[in-house]
PDB file of C-alpha atoms in Angstrom:
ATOM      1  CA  UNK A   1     -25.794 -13.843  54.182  1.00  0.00           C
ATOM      2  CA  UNK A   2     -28.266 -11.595  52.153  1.00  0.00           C
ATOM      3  CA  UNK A   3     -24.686  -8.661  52.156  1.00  0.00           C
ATOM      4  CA  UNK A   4     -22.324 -11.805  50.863  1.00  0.00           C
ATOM      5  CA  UNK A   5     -25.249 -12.448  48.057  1.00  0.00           C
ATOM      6  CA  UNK A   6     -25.424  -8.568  47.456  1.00  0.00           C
ATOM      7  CA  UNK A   7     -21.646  -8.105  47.461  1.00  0.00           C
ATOM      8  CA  UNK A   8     -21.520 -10.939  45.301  1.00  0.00           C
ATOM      9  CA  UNK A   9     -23.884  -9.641  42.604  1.00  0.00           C
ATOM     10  CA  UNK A  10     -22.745  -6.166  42.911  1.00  0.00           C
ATOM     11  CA  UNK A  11     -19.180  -7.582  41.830  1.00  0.00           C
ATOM     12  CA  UNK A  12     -20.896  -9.780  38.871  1.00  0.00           C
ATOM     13  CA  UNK A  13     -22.737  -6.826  37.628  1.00  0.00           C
ATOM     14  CA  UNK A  14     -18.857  -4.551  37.793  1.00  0.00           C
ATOM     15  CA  UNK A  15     -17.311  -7.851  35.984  1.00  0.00           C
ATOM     16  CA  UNK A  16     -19.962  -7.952  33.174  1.00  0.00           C
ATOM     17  CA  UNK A  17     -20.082  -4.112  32.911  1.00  0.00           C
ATOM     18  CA  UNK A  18     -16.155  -4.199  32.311  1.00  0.00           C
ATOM     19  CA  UNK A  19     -16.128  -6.764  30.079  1.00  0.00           C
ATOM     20  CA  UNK A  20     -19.415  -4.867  27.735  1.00  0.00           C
ATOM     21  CA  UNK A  21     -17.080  -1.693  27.892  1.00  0.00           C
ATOM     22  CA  UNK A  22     -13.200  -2.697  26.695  1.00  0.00           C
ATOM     23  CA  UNK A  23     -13.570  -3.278  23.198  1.00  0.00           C
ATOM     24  CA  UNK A  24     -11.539  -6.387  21.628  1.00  0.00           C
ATOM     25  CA  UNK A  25      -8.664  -6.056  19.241  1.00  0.00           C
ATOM     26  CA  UNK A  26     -10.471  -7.032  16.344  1.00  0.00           C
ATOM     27  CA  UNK A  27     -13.049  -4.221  17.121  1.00  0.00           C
ATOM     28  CA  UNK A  28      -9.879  -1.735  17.257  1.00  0.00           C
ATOM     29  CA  UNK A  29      -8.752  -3.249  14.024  1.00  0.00           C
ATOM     30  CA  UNK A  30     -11.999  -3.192  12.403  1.00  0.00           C
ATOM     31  CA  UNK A  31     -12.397   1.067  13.091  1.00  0.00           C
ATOM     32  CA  UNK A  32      -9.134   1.766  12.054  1.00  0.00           C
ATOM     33  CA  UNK A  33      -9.278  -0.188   8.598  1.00  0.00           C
ATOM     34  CA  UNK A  34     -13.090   1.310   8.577  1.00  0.00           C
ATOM     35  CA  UNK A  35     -12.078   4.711   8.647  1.00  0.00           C
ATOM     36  CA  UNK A  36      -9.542   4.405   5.845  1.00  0.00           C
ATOM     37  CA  UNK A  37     -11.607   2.724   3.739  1.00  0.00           C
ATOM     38  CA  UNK A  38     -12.624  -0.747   4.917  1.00  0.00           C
ATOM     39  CA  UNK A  39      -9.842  -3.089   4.008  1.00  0.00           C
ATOM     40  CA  UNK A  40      -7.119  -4.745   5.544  1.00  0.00           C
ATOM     41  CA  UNK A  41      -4.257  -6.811   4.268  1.00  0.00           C
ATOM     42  CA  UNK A  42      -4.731  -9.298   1.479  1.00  0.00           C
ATOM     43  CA  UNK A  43      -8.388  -7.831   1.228  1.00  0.00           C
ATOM     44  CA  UNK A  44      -7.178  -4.753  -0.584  1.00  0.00           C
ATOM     45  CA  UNK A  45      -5.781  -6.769  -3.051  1.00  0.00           C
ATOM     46  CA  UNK A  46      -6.675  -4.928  -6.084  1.00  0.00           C
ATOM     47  CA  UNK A  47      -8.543  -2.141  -4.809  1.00  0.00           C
ATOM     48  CA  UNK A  48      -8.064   1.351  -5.528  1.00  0.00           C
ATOM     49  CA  UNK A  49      -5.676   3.097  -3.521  1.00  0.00           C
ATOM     50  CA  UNK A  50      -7.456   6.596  -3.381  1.00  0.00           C
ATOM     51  CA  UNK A  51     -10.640   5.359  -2.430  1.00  0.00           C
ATOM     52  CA  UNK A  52      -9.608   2.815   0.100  1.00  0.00           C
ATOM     53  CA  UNK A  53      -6.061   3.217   2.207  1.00  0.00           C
ATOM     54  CA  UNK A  54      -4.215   6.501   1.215  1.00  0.00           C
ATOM     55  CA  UNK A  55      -5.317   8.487   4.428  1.00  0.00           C
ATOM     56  CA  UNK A  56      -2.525   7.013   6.772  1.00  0.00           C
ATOM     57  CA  UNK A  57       0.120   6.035   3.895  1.00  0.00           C
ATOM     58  CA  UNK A  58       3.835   7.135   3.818  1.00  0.00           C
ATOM     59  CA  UNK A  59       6.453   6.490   1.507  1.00  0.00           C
ATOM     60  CA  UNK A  60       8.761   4.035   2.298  1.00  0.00           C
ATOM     61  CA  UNK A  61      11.091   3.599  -0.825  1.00  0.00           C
ATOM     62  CA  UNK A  62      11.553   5.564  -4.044  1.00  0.00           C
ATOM     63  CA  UNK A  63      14.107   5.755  -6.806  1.00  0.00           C
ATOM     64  CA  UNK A  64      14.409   7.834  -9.846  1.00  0.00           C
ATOM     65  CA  UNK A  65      14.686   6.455 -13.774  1.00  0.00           C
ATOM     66  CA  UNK A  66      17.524   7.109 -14.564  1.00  0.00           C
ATOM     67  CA  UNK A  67      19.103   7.081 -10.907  1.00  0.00           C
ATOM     68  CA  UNK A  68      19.252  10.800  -9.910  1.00  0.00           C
ATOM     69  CA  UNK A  69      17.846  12.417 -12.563  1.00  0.00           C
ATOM     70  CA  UNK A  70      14.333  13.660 -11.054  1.00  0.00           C
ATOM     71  CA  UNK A  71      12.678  12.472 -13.412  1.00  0.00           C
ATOM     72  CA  UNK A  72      10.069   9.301 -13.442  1.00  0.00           C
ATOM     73  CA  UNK A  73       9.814   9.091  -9.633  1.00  0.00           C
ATOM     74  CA  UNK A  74       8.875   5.342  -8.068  1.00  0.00           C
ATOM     75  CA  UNK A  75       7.924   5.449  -4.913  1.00  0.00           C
ATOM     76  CA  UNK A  76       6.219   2.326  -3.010  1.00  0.00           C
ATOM     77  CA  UNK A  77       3.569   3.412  -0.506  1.00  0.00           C
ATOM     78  CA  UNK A  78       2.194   1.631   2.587  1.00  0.00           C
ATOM     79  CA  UNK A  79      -0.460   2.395   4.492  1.00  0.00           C
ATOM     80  CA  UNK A  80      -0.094   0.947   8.236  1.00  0.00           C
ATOM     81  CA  UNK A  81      -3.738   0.937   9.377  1.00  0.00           C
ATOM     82  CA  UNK A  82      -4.556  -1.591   6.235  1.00  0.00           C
ATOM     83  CA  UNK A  83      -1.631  -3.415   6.044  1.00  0.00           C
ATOM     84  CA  UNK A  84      -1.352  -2.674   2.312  1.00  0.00           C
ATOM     85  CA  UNK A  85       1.159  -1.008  -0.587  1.00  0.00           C
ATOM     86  CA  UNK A  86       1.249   0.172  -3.779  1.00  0.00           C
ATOM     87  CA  UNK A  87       3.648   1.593  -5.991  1.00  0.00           C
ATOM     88  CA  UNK A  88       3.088   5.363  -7.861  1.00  0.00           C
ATOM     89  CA  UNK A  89       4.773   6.400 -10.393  1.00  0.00           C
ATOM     90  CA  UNK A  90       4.954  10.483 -11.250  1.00  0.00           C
ATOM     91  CA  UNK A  91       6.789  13.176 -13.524  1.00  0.00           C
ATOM     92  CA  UNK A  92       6.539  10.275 -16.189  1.00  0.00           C
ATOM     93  CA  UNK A  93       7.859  11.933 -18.578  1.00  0.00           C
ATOM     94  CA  UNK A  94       9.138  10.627 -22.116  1.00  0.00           C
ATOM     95  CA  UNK A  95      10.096  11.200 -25.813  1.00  0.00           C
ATOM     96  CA  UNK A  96       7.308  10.470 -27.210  1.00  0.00           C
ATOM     97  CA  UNK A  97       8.437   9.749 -30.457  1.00  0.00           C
ATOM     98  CA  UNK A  98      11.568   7.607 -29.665  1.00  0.00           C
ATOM     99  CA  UNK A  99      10.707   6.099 -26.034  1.00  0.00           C
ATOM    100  CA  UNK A 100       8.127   4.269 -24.475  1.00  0.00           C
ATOM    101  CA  UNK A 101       5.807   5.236 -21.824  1.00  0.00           C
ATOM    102  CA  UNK A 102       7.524   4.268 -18.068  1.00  0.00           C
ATOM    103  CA  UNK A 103       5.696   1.928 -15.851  1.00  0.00           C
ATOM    104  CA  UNK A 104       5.884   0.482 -12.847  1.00  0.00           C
ATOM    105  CA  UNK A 105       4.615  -2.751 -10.697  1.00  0.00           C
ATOM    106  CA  UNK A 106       3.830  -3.326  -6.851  1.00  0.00           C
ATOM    107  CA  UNK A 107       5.368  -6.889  -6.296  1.00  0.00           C
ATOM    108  CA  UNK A 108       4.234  -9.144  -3.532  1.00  0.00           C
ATOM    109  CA  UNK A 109       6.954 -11.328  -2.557  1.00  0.00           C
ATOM    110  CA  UNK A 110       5.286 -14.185  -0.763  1.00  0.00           C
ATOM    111  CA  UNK A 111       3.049 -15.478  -4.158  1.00  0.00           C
ATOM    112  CA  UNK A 112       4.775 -13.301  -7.059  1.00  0.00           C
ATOM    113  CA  UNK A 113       1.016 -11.175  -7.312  1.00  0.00           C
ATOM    114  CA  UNK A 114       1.274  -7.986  -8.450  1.00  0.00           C
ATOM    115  CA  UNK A 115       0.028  -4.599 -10.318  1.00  0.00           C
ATOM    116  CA  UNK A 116       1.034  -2.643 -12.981  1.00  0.00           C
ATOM    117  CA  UNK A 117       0.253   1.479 -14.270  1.00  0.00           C
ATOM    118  CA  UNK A 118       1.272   2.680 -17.003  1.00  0.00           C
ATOM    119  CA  UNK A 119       1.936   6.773 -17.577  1.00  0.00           C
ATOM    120  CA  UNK A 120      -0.857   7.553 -20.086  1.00  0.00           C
ATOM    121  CA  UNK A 121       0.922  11.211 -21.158  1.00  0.00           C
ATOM    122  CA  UNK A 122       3.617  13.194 -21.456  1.00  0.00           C
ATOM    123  CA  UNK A 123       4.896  14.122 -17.574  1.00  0.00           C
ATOM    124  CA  UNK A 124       2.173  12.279 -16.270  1.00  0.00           C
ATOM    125  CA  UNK A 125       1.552   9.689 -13.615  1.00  0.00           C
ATOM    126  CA  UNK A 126      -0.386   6.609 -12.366  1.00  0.00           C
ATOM    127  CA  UNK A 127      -0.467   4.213  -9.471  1.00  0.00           C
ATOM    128  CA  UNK A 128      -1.070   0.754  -8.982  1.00  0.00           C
ATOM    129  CA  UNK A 129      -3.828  -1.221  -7.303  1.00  0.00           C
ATOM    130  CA  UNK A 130      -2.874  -2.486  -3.603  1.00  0.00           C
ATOM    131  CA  UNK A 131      -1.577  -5.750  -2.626  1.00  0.00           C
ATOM    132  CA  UNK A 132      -1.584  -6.764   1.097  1.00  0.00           C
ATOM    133  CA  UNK A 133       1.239  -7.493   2.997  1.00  0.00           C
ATOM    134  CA  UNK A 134       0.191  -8.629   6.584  1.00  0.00           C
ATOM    135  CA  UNK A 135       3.572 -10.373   7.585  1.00  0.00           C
ATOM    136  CA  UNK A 136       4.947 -10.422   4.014  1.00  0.00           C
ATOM    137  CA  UNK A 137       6.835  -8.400   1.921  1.00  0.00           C
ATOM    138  CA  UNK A 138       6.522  -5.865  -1.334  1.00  0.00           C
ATOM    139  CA  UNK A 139       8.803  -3.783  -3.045  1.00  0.00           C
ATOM    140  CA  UNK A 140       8.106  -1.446  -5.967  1.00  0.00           C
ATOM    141  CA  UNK A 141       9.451  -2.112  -9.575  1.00  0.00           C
ATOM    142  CA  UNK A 142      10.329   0.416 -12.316  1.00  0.00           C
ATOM    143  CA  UNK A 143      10.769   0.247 -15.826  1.00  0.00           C
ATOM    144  CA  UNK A 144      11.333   2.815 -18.921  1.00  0.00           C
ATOM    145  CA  UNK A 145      12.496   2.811 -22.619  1.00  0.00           C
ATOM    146  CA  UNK A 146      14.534   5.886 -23.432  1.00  0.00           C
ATOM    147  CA  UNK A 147      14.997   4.399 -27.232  1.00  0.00           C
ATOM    148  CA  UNK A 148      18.652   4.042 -26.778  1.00  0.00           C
ATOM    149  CA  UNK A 149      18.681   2.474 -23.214  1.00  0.00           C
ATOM    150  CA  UNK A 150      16.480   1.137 -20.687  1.00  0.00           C
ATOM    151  CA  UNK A 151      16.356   1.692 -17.137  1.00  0.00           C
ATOM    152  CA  UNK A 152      14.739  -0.075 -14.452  1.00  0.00           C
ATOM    153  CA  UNK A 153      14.951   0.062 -10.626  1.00  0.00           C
ATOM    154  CA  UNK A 154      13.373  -1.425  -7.351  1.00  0.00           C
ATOM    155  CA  UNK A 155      12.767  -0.871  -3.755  1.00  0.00           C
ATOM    156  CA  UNK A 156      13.889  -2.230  -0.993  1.00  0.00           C
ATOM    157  CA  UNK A 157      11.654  -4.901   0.358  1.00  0.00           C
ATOM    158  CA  UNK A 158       8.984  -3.497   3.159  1.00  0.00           C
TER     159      UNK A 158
END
């Protein structure tokens, strides 16, 4: 009887030790958004992408204004481990006595929320703040006056 009681604590004592050890999902989750800056999903809402979720992020849409000219470059970014996207706009460059600066928008697609930069010089560019997109979609908008026309562009939803 006293081995059946020892086996039987012995096997406790392996159960509880296993369960301490294995960490949970949300304890995965929590590292990963941690170690990119400690947001996740509609939390990053606003935040600054540089100091929260760029480590991980990849492009995953981008367009020129005009189409194919190289110039004014969209892209949307997404960063997996937060769950987040933004859009960034670069080579903004402009007439600046006949055009207006570009700009462009992250657009959340669920509830219409969304961010706008605007280039502040000549060839320069800016990013938006993040909105979260847990099970939702974004997509990044573009917009510039040349003086005689203006072009705008999107993404593709992601």
């Amino acid at each position: 009887m006293r081995r059946d009681i020892a086996a039987v604590a012995g096997a406790l004592a392996l159960a509880a030790g296993a369960l301490t050890i294995a960490p949970s999902a949300h304890a995965t989750e929590t590292t990963a958004t941690t170690s990119t800056g400690g947001c996740w999903s509609t939390g990053c809402d606003g935040k600054d992408p540089s100091t929260n979720c760029q480590g991980d992020a990849v492009t995953v849409g981008s367009f020129s204004l005009p189409q194919g000219s190289g110039y004014r470059v969209v892209e949307m970014r997404y960063s997996p481990s937060c769950e987040a996207s933004w859009a960034r706009l670069s080579n903004g460059s402009y007439d600046v006595h006949n055009a207006a600066p570009p700009y462009t928008k992250i657009i959340r697609n669920s509830d219409g929320r969304s961010y706008q930069c605007t280039v502040q010089t000549n060839g320069g560019s800016c990013y938006t703040a993040m909105v979260g997109d847990h099970n939702v979609t974004s997509y990044a908008y573009g917009w510039y006056d040349a003086g005689v026309v203006v072009y705008t562009g999107r993404t593709a939803n992601y």
